[in-house]
Amino acid sequence: MQELTPEQEYDSQLSKPKKKKIREVPPKIKKFREIRDAAIRGAPEDKIKAQKAKGKLTARERLAYLLDENSFQEIGLLVESRCTDFGIKDKHIKGDGVITGFGTVEGKKIAVFAQDFTQLGGSLGLAHARKIASIMDLANEAKIPVVGLLDSGGARIQEGVDSLDGYAEIFYRNSKYSGEVPQISVILGPCAGGAVYSPALTDFVFMVEGISNMFVTGPEVVRAATGESVNFETLGGSMTHASKSGVCHFVTKSEPACFRLVKELLTFLPSSRYEKPSVVVTKDPVTRKLRLLEQLCGMDPRRPYRIHHIIWWLADDHKFLEVHHDYAKNIVVGFIRMGGLVIGVVANNPAHMAGALDINASDKAARFIRFLNNFNIPILTLVDVPGYWPGTNQEHGGIIRHGAKLLYAYSEATVPKVTLVLRKAYGGAYIAMSSKYLRGDLNFSLPSAEIAVMGPRGAIEILYSRQIKSTKAGEVEAFKSKLASEYSEKFASPYQTTSTGSIDEVIEPLRARERIIRAFRLLENKRVAGTTPKLGNIPL
Ligand code: HXC
């Protein structure tokens, strides 16, 4: 018989039918797998159908959208409520209506919890609360962000005060870990009663159009207490909180879009206050010229424009993640990268209320600045501000108190601060927008800047009121224009402030991107002696 070559020998072995080995699974493992798989399957089909009918994903689908594939490590899958009232314990709901654990997003570790509305309406009992509290504790020790996916009927009625105490445990941790690790809340269903205060204590709140609601008292209670008739959406829907109350920072049209945005936000953040955000290499040249700023210098100073255009042109690859897009549009805040470094931008927006500061703008910017300062993110301030918005609404609403928050936030911030005055910077608003003596590190201006106690028109009306009154009616306008241009020449330019040192440099508009990047690189390892070690991001 002809001998086989080694290859033929190998092939003949492969083609031989193999005896199938049946591996006996030990009964204990079988039982464990049954229990585990049933717990993972979760609620009965009808509850899942009801969830889908509302246009919502299930809690596990949400985690799959958010986390890197196979990265989720669940903790507390088999936890059950100990409550014996109203038959809760007999229902043996594994996990107690919330999925908790750890995973990665684009390789970055996070702690995550997802309330499961299909189990007891995602309501919060003591065991449910303890699961959340426990991953928050671990996240704080491991120094990683916490992301909460909320979809819940609120305090579990059957558990009485235990569920209220459970909320207190979470609120306490939200506050204690504030400024320590980033905390993000994603509202994906109802969030009612005192439950809204956990998201409100976190750094960023996301909502999805049509499915997210937040309110302290629901429409029924509102009707009973005040006679006012209002629906869920108007009372506490996503646009209400994004544009009116300012509770919500990001709104998306769908859940998948929401998770994409959460992931994008996480790329800008460090994992804790002990780290800096990661630097991303860019091909966008540092020396890219900014023709747009040249055009701005030639424009009528009263002409409005959207500050977003300038931010896009300053940013690496023209990418800007705006925070609070629909709220207080007179100030714009968000994240960009410049020369690869993550930078938080705070900018007046002349397209809205001429960019003037008001109560909401002050609160919005102050809280964002405090977040940036907590997490080692340098601040770029773009100034084009005619002053504070006047009127009784503002005065009676407390513009003095709210405006002071902006002064406080900039003054206490020790991260690198670079300021660029684009056009107007008048009065108290000039001071508030990271001016030199509030400890801006490097304060630049364009040649188009007008820095003064007030605008030329207002100033001459006060300074020359007698002369204006005694001028012939037909000549008043020409007289005022002459005075205004004389005033502008002297005060409404960057040169007086440059001569006093309030502005460090008037810069060439074309080279603004390069100058700003060089400034941030210079300040990269800035340390300020004697500063408060831990601040926290108190809701403002
Ligand atoms: C126990 C609850 C629950 C709750 C809902 N469920 N909320 N179980 N405690 N708080 C249960 C329901 O009994 C139901 O159980 C299942 O969840 C789904 O609820 P549905 O009402 O069928 O769903 P839907 O029609 O979509 O209405 C959702 C809802 C409504 C708007 C959230 O359930 C609701 O109004 N719930 C009560 C909200 C509330 O007032 N919560 C307390 C807030 S006070 P079955 O078995 O039928 O599936 C609060 C204080 C916190 O939270 C204080 C912290 C300091």
Coordinates of C-alpha atoms and ligand atoms in Angstrom, one line a residue:
M1 CA 0.0 0.0 0.0
Q2 CA 1.2 3.4 -0.9
E3 CA 2.3 5.5 2.1
L4 CA 0.4 8.7 2.7
T5 CA 2.1 12.1 2.8
P6 CA 1.7 14.0 6.1
E7 CA -0.8 16.3 4.4
Q8 CA -2.9 13.4 3.1
E9 CA -2.7 11.7 6.6
Y10 CA -4.1 14.9 8.1
D11 CA -6.9 15.3 5.5
S12 CA -7.9 11.7 6.0
Q13 CA -8.2 12.3 9.8
L14 CA -10.4 15.3 9.2
S15 CA -12.8 13.5 6.9
K16 CA -13.3 10.6 9.4
P17 CA -16.6 11.0 11.2
K18 CA -15.9 12.0 14.8
K19 CA -17.8 10.7 17.8
K20 CA -19.7 13.5 19.3
K21 CA -18.8 13.9 23.0
I22 CA -21.8 14.9 25.0
R23 CA -20.7 17.2 27.8
E24 CA -22.8 16.8 30.9
V25 CA -23.5 20.2 32.5
P26 CA -23.5 19.8 36.3
P27 CA -27.1 20.5 37.6
K28 CA -25.9 23.4 39.8
I29 CA -24.6 25.2 36.7
K30 CA -27.7 24.3 34.8
K31 CA -29.9 25.8 37.5
F32 CA -27.7 28.9 37.7
R33 CA -27.9 29.4 33.9
E34 CA -31.7 29.0 34.0
I35 CA -32.0 31.6 36.8
R36 CA -29.6 34.0 35.2
D37 CA -31.2 33.7 31.7
A38 CA -34.7 34.2 33.1
A39 CA -33.4 37.3 35.0
I40 CA -31.8 38.7 31.8
R41 CA -35.0 38.0 29.8
G42 CA -36.8 40.2 32.3
A43 CA -40.4 41.0 32.2
P44 CA -43.1 39.0 30.4
E45 CA -43.7 39.6 26.7
D46 CA -46.8 41.8 27.2
K47 CA -44.8 44.3 29.3
I48 CA -42.0 44.5 26.8
K49 CA -44.6 45.0 24.0
A50 CA -46.2 47.8 26.0
Q51 CA -42.7 49.4 26.4
K52 CA -42.2 49.2 22.6
A53 CA -45.7 50.5 21.9
K54 CA -44.6 53.8 23.6
G55 CA -41.7 54.0 21.1
K56 CA -39.1 53.1 23.8
L57 CA -36.3 50.6 23.8
T58 CA -35.9 48.1 26.6
A59 CA -33.3 48.7 29.4
R60 CA -30.9 46.1 27.9
E61 CA -31.3 47.4 24.4
R62 CA -30.3 50.8 25.7
L63 CA -27.2 49.4 27.4
A64 CA -26.3 47.7 24.1
Y65 CA -26.5 51.1 22.3
L66 CA -24.4 52.9 24.9
L67 CA -21.7 50.4 25.7
D68 CA -18.9 48.9 23.6
E69 CA -19.8 45.3 22.5
N70 CA -19.4 42.7 25.3
S71 CA -18.0 45.2 27.7
F72 CA -20.9 45.2 30.2
Q73 CA -20.2 43.6 33.6
E74 CA -23.5 43.3 35.5
I75 CA -23.6 43.6 39.2
G76 CA -26.7 42.7 41.2
L77 CA -28.7 40.8 38.6
L78 CA -30.4 38.7 41.2
V79 CA -31.1 41.3 43.8
E80 CA -34.8 41.3 44.9
S81 CA -36.9 43.6 47.1
R82 CA -37.3 42.5 50.7
C83 CA -40.6 44.4 50.9
T84 CA -43.4 42.0 52.0
D85 CA -46.3 44.4 51.6
F86 CA -48.6 44.4 48.6
G87 CA -47.1 41.1 47.4
I88 CA -43.9 42.7 46.0
K89 CA -41.7 39.9 47.4
D90 CA -43.9 37.2 45.9
K91 CA -43.4 38.6 42.5
H92 CA -39.6 37.7 42.7
I93 CA -38.6 40.5 40.4
K94 CA -34.9 39.8 39.8
G95 CA -32.8 42.9 39.7
D96 CA -35.6 44.9 41.3
G97 CA -36.3 47.0 38.3
V98 CA -32.9 48.3 37.6
I99 CA -29.8 47.0 35.7
T100 CA -26.5 48.1 37.2
G101 CA -22.9 47.5 36.3
F102 CA -19.8 48.7 34.5
G103 CA -18.8 48.8 30.9
T104 CA -16.7 50.8 28.4
V105 CA -17.6 53.6 25.9
E106 CA -15.0 53.9 23.1
G107 CA -12.7 52.0 25.5
K108 CA -13.3 54.3 28.4
K109 CA -14.6 52.8 31.6
I110 CA -18.0 54.0 33.0
A111 CA -20.5 52.9 35.7
V112 CA -24.0 52.7 34.4
F113 CA -27.5 52.0 35.6
A114 CA -30.6 51.5 33.5
Q115 CA -34.1 51.6 35.1
D116 CA -36.4 48.9 33.7
F117 CA -39.9 50.3 33.3
T118 CA -41.2 46.9 32.3
Q119 CA -40.5 45.7 35.9
L120 CA -42.7 47.4 38.5
G121 CA -42.7 50.5 36.3
G122 CA -39.0 51.0 37.1
S123 CA -40.1 52.3 40.4
L124 CA -37.5 52.9 43.0
G125 CA -37.6 50.7 46.1
L126 CA -34.9 50.3 48.7
A127 CA -33.0 47.4 47.0
H128 CA -33.2 49.2 43.6
A129 CA -31.8 52.3 45.3
R130 CA -29.0 50.4 47.0
K131 CA -28.0 48.8 43.7
I132 CA -27.6 52.3 42.2
A133 CA -25.8 53.6 45.3
S134 CA -23.4 50.7 45.3
I135 CA -22.2 51.3 41.7
M136 CA -21.9 55.0 42.4
D137 CA -19.7 54.2 45.4
L138 CA -17.5 52.0 43.2
A139 CA -17.4 54.5 40.4
N140 CA -16.2 57.1 42.9
E141 CA -13.5 54.8 44.2
A142 CA -12.5 53.7 40.7
K143 CA -12.7 57.3 39.5
I144 CA -14.9 56.7 36.5
P145 CA -18.0 58.6 35.3
V146 CA -21.5 57.5 36.2
V147 CA -24.2 57.4 33.5
G148 CA -27.8 56.8 34.6
L149 CA -30.6 55.8 32.2
L150 CA -33.8 56.8 33.9
D151 CA -37.3 55.4 33.1
S152 CA -39.3 55.2 36.2
G153 CA -42.7 55.8 37.9
G154 CA -40.7 57.3 40.8
A155 CA -40.8 56.2 44.5
R156 CA -42.2 52.7 44.8
I157 CA -45.5 53.3 46.5
Q158 CA -45.7 49.8 48.1
E159 CA -42.4 50.4 49.9
G160 CA -43.4 53.6 51.6
V161 CA -40.8 55.7 53.3
D162 CA -38.1 53.1 52.4
S163 CA -38.2 54.2 48.8
L164 CA -37.9 57.9 49.9
D165 CA -34.9 57.0 52.0
G166 CA -33.5 55.2 48.9
Y167 CA -33.7 58.4 46.9
A168 CA -32.0 60.3 49.7
E169 CA -29.1 57.8 49.5
I170 CA -28.8 58.6 45.8
F171 CA -29.1 62.4 46.1
Y172 CA -26.4 62.3 48.8
R173 CA -24.0 60.5 46.5
N174 CA -24.9 62.7 43.6
S175 CA -23.9 65.7 45.7
K176 CA -20.9 64.1 47.4
Y177 CA -19.3 62.8 44.2
S178 CA -20.2 66.0 42.3
G179 CA -17.0 67.5 40.9
E180 CA -15.2 64.2 41.7
V181 CA -16.4 62.1 38.7
P182 CA -18.6 63.3 35.8
Q183 CA -22.2 62.3 36.3
I184 CA -24.7 62.1 33.4
S185 CA -28.4 61.5 33.4
V186 CA -30.4 60.3 30.4
I187 CA -34.1 60.6 30.8
L188 CA -35.9 58.0 28.7
G189 CA -39.4 57.9 30.1
P190 CA -41.2 59.4 33.1
C191 CA -39.2 61.0 35.9
A192 CA -41.6 62.4 38.4
G193 CA -41.8 63.8 41.9
G194 CA -38.7 64.1 43.9
A195 CA -37.0 61.7 41.5
V196 CA -36.2 64.6 39.3
Y197 CA -33.6 65.8 41.8
S198 CA -31.1 63.1 41.1
P199 CA -30.7 64.2 37.4
A200 CA -30.8 67.9 38.5
L201 CA -27.8 67.2 40.7
T202 CA -25.8 65.6 37.9
D203 CA -23.6 67.5 35.4
F204 CA -25.6 66.8 32.2
V205 CA -29.2 65.9 31.5
F206 CA -30.2 64.3 28.1
M207 CA -33.8 64.0 27.0
V208 CA -35.5 62.4 23.9
E209 CA -38.4 64.1 22.1
G210 CA -41.7 62.5 22.8
I211 CA -40.7 60.0 25.5
S212 CA -39.0 61.9 28.2
N213 CA -40.8 63.8 30.9
M214 CA -39.7 65.5 34.1
F215 CA -41.9 67.2 36.7
V216 CA -42.2 67.5 40.4
T217 CA -46.0 67.3 40.3
G218 CA -47.8 65.7 37.3
P219 CA -50.7 67.2 35.3
E220 CA -53.3 65.6 37.6
V221 CA -51.9 67.2 40.7
V222 CA -51.4 70.5 38.8
R223 CA -55.1 70.5 37.8
A224 CA -56.3 69.6 41.3
A225 CA -54.1 72.2 43.0
T226 CA -54.3 75.1 40.6
G227 CA -57.1 74.3 38.2
E228 CA -54.6 74.7 35.4
S229 CA -54.9 72.1 32.6
V230 CA -51.7 71.1 31.0
N231 CA -50.4 67.9 29.3
F232 CA -47.2 65.9 30.0
E233 CA -45.3 67.4 27.1
T234 CA -46.0 71.0 27.9
L235 CA -45.5 70.6 31.6
G236 CA -42.3 68.6 31.5
G237 CA -41.4 67.4 28.0
S238 CA -37.9 67.6 26.5
M239 CA -38.3 71.0 24.8
T240 CA -39.8 72.5 27.9
H241 CA -36.7 71.6 29.9
A242 CA -34.3 72.4 27.1
S243 CA -35.6 75.8 26.3
K244 CA -37.6 77.1 29.3
S245 CA -36.4 75.6 32.6
G246 CA -32.8 74.9 31.5
V247 CA -32.9 71.5 33.4
C248 CA -32.0 69.6 30.2
H249 CA -28.7 70.1 28.3
F250 CA -29.2 68.0 25.2
V251 CA -32.4 66.9 23.3
T252 CA -32.4 64.3 20.5
K253 CA -35.1 63.0 18.3
S254 CA -34.5 59.3 19.0
E255 CA -32.9 57.1 21.6
P256 CA -30.1 55.9 19.3
A257 CA -29.2 59.5 18.5
C258 CA -29.2 60.2 22.2
F259 CA -26.7 57.5 22.9
R260 CA -24.5 58.7 20.1
L261 CA -24.5 62.1 21.7
V262 CA -23.8 60.7 25.2
K263 CA -20.8 58.9 23.7
E264 CA -19.6 62.0 22.0
L265 CA -19.8 64.0 25.3
L266 CA -17.8 61.3 27.1
T267 CA -14.9 61.8 24.6
F268 CA -14.5 65.3 25.8
L269 CA -14.4 64.5 29.5
P270 CA -11.7 63.1 31.8
S271 CA -12.8 60.1 33.9
S272 CA -12.4 62.1 37.1
R273 CA -11.1 65.3 38.5
Y274 CA -7.7 63.7 38.9
E275 CA -7.2 63.5 35.2
K276 CA -7.1 65.7 32.1
P277 CA -9.2 65.0 29.1
S278 CA -7.4 63.0 26.4
V279 CA -5.6 64.8 23.6
V280 CA -6.6 63.9 20.1
V281 CA -4.2 64.2 17.3
T282 CA -5.6 66.3 14.5
K283 CA -4.5 67.1 10.9
D284 CA -6.1 70.5 11.1
P285 CA -3.1 72.9 11.0
V286 CA -2.6 75.0 14.1
T287 CA -1.7 77.9 11.7
R288 CA -5.0 77.7 9.7
K289 CA -5.9 81.3 8.9
L290 CA -9.2 82.8 10.0
R291 CA -10.6 85.0 7.2
L292 CA -13.9 85.1 9.0
L293 CA -12.4 87.2 11.8
E294 CA -10.9 89.5 9.2
Q295 CA -14.4 90.0 7.8
L296 CA -15.8 90.6 11.3
C297 CA -13.4 93.4 11.8
G298 CA -14.7 95.2 8.7
M299 CA -18.4 94.7 9.7
D300 CA -20.8 97.3 11.1
P301 CA -20.4 96.8 14.8
R302 CA -24.1 96.8 15.3
R303 CA -24.7 94.0 12.8
P304 CA -25.7 90.7 14.5
Y305 CA -24.1 87.4 13.7
R306 CA -24.1 83.8 15.1
I307 CA -21.1 83.2 17.3
H308 CA -21.3 79.6 16.3
H309 CA -19.6 80.5 13.0
I310 CA -16.5 81.8 14.8
I311 CA -16.4 78.8 17.2
W312 CA -16.6 76.4 14.2
W313 CA -13.7 78.2 12.5
L314 CA -11.6 78.3 15.6
A315 CA -12.1 74.6 16.5
D316 CA -10.1 71.6 15.2
D317 CA -11.9 70.1 12.2
H318 CA -14.7 72.6 12.8
K319 CA -16.3 70.4 15.4
F320 CA -18.3 71.9 18.3
L321 CA -20.4 70.0 20.8
E322 CA -22.8 72.7 22.0
V323 CA -24.3 72.3 25.5
H324 CA -27.7 73.8 26.3
H325 CA -28.3 74.7 22.7
D326 CA -31.9 75.8 23.2
Y327 CA -31.5 77.6 26.5
A328 CA -30.4 81.3 27.0
K329 CA -29.2 81.5 23.4
N330 CA -27.6 84.9 24.1
I331 CA -24.6 82.9 25.5
V332 CA -23.2 79.8 23.9
V333 CA -21.3 77.1 25.7
G334 CA -19.8 73.8 24.7
F335 CA -16.7 71.7 23.9
I336 CA -14.2 72.0 21.1
R337 CA -10.6 70.8 20.6
M338 CA -7.8 73.2 19.6
G339 CA -4.5 71.7 18.6
G340 CA -5.9 68.5 20.0
L341 CA -6.6 69.9 23.5
V342 CA -10.1 69.8 24.9
I343 CA -11.4 73.4 25.5
G344 CA -14.6 74.6 27.0
V345 CA -16.0 77.6 25.1
V346 CA -18.1 80.4 26.7
A347 CA -19.2 83.0 24.1
N348 CA -21.6 85.9 23.8
N349 CA -24.0 85.4 20.9
P350 CA -24.9 88.7 19.2
A351 CA -27.6 86.9 17.1
H352 CA -29.7 86.7 20.2
M353 CA -30.6 89.7 22.5
A354 CA -27.5 91.3 21.0
G355 CA -25.4 88.9 23.1
A356 CA -26.4 90.8 26.3
L357 CA -26.1 89.0 29.6
D358 CA -29.3 88.2 31.5
I359 CA -30.3 85.9 34.4
N360 CA -30.5 82.7 32.4
A361 CA -27.2 83.4 30.5
S362 CA -25.4 84.0 33.8
D363 CA -26.7 80.8 35.4
K364 CA -25.9 78.8 32.2
A365 CA -22.4 80.0 31.8
A366 CA -21.6 80.0 35.6
R367 CA -22.5 76.3 36.0
F368 CA -20.6 75.3 32.8
I369 CA -17.5 77.2 34.0
R370 CA -17.7 75.4 37.4
F371 CA -17.9 72.0 35.6
L372 CA -14.9 72.9 33.4
N373 CA -12.9 74.0 36.4
N374 CA -13.7 70.8 38.3
F375 CA -12.5 68.6 35.5
N376 CA -9.4 70.4 34.4
I377 CA -10.8 71.7 31.1
P378 CA -9.3 75.1 30.0
I379 CA -11.7 77.9 29.2
L380 CA -11.8 80.0 26.0
T381 CA -14.0 83.1 26.4
L382 CA -15.2 84.9 23.3
V383 CA -16.5 88.4 24.1
D384 CA -19.0 90.5 22.2
V385 CA -21.3 91.9 24.8
P386 CA -23.1 95.2 24.9
G387 CA -23.9 94.9 28.7
Y388 CA -26.6 93.4 30.9
W389 CA -30.1 93.1 29.6
P390 CA -32.1 96.0 31.2
G391 CA -35.6 96.0 32.7
T392 CA -37.7 95.3 35.7
N393 CA -38.1 91.6 34.8
Q394 CA -34.4 91.2 35.2
E395 CA -33.9 93.4 38.2
H396 CA -36.9 91.8 40.1
G397 CA -35.8 88.4 38.9
G398 CA -32.4 88.9 40.6
I399 CA -30.0 89.7 37.9
I400 CA -27.7 91.1 40.6
R401 CA -27.7 87.7 42.4
H402 CA -27.5 85.6 39.2
G403 CA -25.0 87.9 37.5
A404 CA -22.8 87.5 40.5
K405 CA -22.6 83.8 39.9
L406 CA -20.7 84.4 36.7
L407 CA -18.2 86.7 38.4
Y408 CA -17.8 84.0 41.1
A409 CA -17.3 81.1 38.7
Y410 CA -14.7 82.9 36.6
S411 CA -12.9 84.2 39.7
E412 CA -12.6 80.8 41.4
A413 CA -11.7 79.0 38.2
T414 CA -8.0 78.1 38.2
V415 CA -7.9 76.2 34.9
P416 CA -6.1 78.0 32.0
K417 CA -8.3 80.9 30.9
V418 CA -7.8 82.6 27.5
T419 CA -10.1 85.5 26.5
L420 CA -10.6 87.0 23.0
V421 CA -12.6 90.2 22.7
L422 CA -14.1 90.3 19.3
R423 CA -16.2 93.5 19.2
K424 CA -18.1 95.0 22.1
A425 CA -17.1 94.6 25.8
Y426 CA -18.9 97.2 27.8
G427 CA -19.3 97.9 31.5
G428 CA -19.9 95.2 34.1
A429 CA -20.4 92.6 31.3
Y430 CA -16.8 93.3 30.1
I431 CA -15.6 92.5 33.6
A432 CA -17.7 89.4 33.9
M433 CA -16.5 87.8 30.7
S434 CA -13.2 86.6 32.1
S435 CA -11.5 90.0 32.0
K436 CA -7.9 90.4 33.0
Y437 CA -8.4 91.3 36.7
L438 CA -10.9 88.5 37.2
R439 CA -7.7 86.5 36.5
G440 CA -7.9 85.8 32.8
D441 CA -4.5 84.3 32.1
L442 CA -4.1 85.7 28.6
N443 CA -6.5 88.4 27.3
F444 CA -6.4 89.1 23.6
S445 CA -8.5 91.4 21.5
L446 CA -9.1 91.9 17.8
P447 CA -8.5 95.3 16.3
S448 CA -12.3 95.6 16.1
A449 CA -12.8 95.5 19.9
E450 CA -14.6 98.3 21.6
I451 CA -13.9 98.1 25.3
A452 CA -15.4 100.9 27.4
V453 CA -17.7 101.7 30.3
M454 CA -20.6 101.9 28.0
G455 CA -21.4 102.1 24.2
P456 CA -20.7 105.5 22.4
R457 CA -24.3 106.5 22.0
G458 CA -25.2 105.9 25.6
A459 CA -22.1 107.6 26.8
I460 CA -22.5 110.8 24.8
E461 CA -26.2 111.1 25.9
I462 CA -24.9 111.3 29.5
L463 CA -21.7 113.3 29.0
Y464 CA -23.2 115.9 26.6
S465 CA -26.9 116.0 27.6
R466 CA -26.9 119.9 28.1
Q467 CA -25.1 120.5 24.8
I468 CA -27.4 118.1 22.9
K469 CA -30.5 119.8 24.4
S470 CA -29.3 123.2 23.3
T471 CA -28.5 122.1 19.7
K472 CA -30.9 123.0 16.9
A473 CA -33.4 120.2 16.1
G474 CA -32.1 119.7 12.6
E475 CA -28.5 119.4 13.7
V476 CA -28.9 117.1 16.7
E477 CA -28.2 113.9 14.8
A478 CA -25.0 115.2 13.1
F479 CA -23.8 116.6 16.4
K480 CA -24.4 113.3 18.2
S481 CA -22.6 111.3 15.4
K482 CA -19.6 113.6 15.7
L483 CA -19.5 113.2 19.5
A484 CA -20.0 109.4 19.2
S485 CA -17.1 109.0 16.7
E486 CA -14.8 111.1 18.9
Y487 CA -15.8 108.9 21.9
S488 CA -15.2 105.7 19.9
E489 CA -11.8 107.0 18.8
K490 CA -10.7 107.5 22.4
F491 CA -12.5 104.8 24.4
A492 CA -14.3 102.3 22.1
S493 CA -11.2 100.7 20.8
P494 CA -8.8 98.1 22.2
Y495 CA -5.9 100.5 22.5
Q496 CA -6.7 102.3 25.7
T497 CA -7.1 98.9 27.5
T498 CA -3.9 97.6 25.9
S499 CA -2.0 100.6 27.2
T500 CA -3.3 99.9 30.7
G501 CA -2.5 96.2 30.5
S502 CA -6.2 95.1 30.8
I503 CA -5.7 93.5 27.3
D504 CA -2.4 91.7 26.8
E505 CA -2.3 91.8 23.1
V506 CA -4.2 93.1 20.1
I507 CA -3.8 90.2 17.7
E508 CA -3.9 89.7 14.0
P509 CA -7.4 88.2 13.2
L510 CA -6.0 85.8 10.6
R511 CA -3.7 84.3 13.2
A512 CA -6.3 84.0 16.1
R513 CA -6.4 80.2 16.1
E514 CA -2.7 79.9 16.2
R515 CA -2.3 82.5 19.0
I516 CA -5.1 80.8 21.1
I517 CA -3.6 77.3 20.7
R518 CA -0.2 78.6 21.6
A519 CA -1.6 80.3 24.7
F520 CA -3.3 77.1 25.9
R521 CA -0.2 75.0 25.2
L522 CA 1.8 77.5 27.3
L523 CA -0.7 77.2 30.1
E524 CA -1.1 73.5 30.0
N525 CA 0.6 72.8 33.3
K526 CA -0.8 75.9 35.1
R527 CA -1.0 75.5 38.9
V528 CA -2.5 78.1 41.2
A529 CA -1.2 78.0 44.8
G530 CA -3.7 78.0 47.7
T531 CA -6.8 77.1 45.8
T532 CA -9.7 75.1 47.1
P533 CA -8.9 71.4 46.6
K534 CA -12.5 70.2 45.9
L535 CA -15.3 72.3 44.6
G536 CA -18.3 70.3 43.4
N537 CA -20.8 71.4 40.7
I538 CA -23.7 72.8 42.7
P539 CA -26.8 73.3 40.5
L540 CA -27.1 77.1 39.8
Ligands
HXC1 C1 -45.1 51.3 42.1 C2 -45.6 51.8 40.0 C3 -45.2 53.1 40.2 C4 -44.8 53.5 41.5 C5 -45.8 52.9 38.1 N1 -45.9 51.7 38.7 N2 -45.4 53.8 39.0 N3 -45.5 50.9 40.9 N4 -44.7 52.6 42.4 N5 -44.5 54.8 41.7 C6 -46.3 50.5 38.1 C7 -47.8 50.4 37.7 O1 -48.5 50.0 38.8 C8 -47.8 49.4 36.6 O2 -47.7 48.1 37.2 C9 -46.5 49.6 35.9 O3 -45.7 50.4 36.8 C10 -46.6 50.5 34.7 O4 -47.4 51.7 35.0 P1 -48.6 52.2 34.1 O5 -49.3 53.2 34.9 O6 -49.3 51.1 33.5 O7 -47.8 52.9 32.9 P2 -48.1 54.2 32.2 O8 -49.6 54.2 31.8 O9 -47.1 54.4 31.1 O10 -47.9 55.4 33.2 C11 -46.7 55.7 33.7 C12 -46.8 56.7 34.9 C13 -47.8 56.2 35.9 C14 -47.2 58.1 34.3 C15 -45.4 56.9 35.5 O11 -47.5 54.9 36.2 C16 -47.8 57.0 37.2 O12 -48.3 58.1 37.2 N6 -47.1 56.5 38.2 C17 -47.0 57.1 39.5 C18 -46.1 58.3 39.4 C19 -45.9 58.9 40.7 O13 -46.7 59.7 41.2 N7 -44.9 58.4 41.4 C20 -44.6 58.8 42.7 C21 -43.9 60.2 42.5 S1 -43.5 60.8 44.1 P3 -48.3 46.8 36.6 O14 -48.1 45.8 37.6 O15 -49.7 47.1 36.2 O16 -47.5 46.6 35.4 C22 -42.0 60.4 44.2 C23 -41.4 60.9 45.4 C24 -39.9 60.8 45.3 O17 -41.4 59.8 43.4 C25 -39.3 61.6 46.4 C26 -37.9 61.5 46.4 C27 -37.3 62.4 47.4

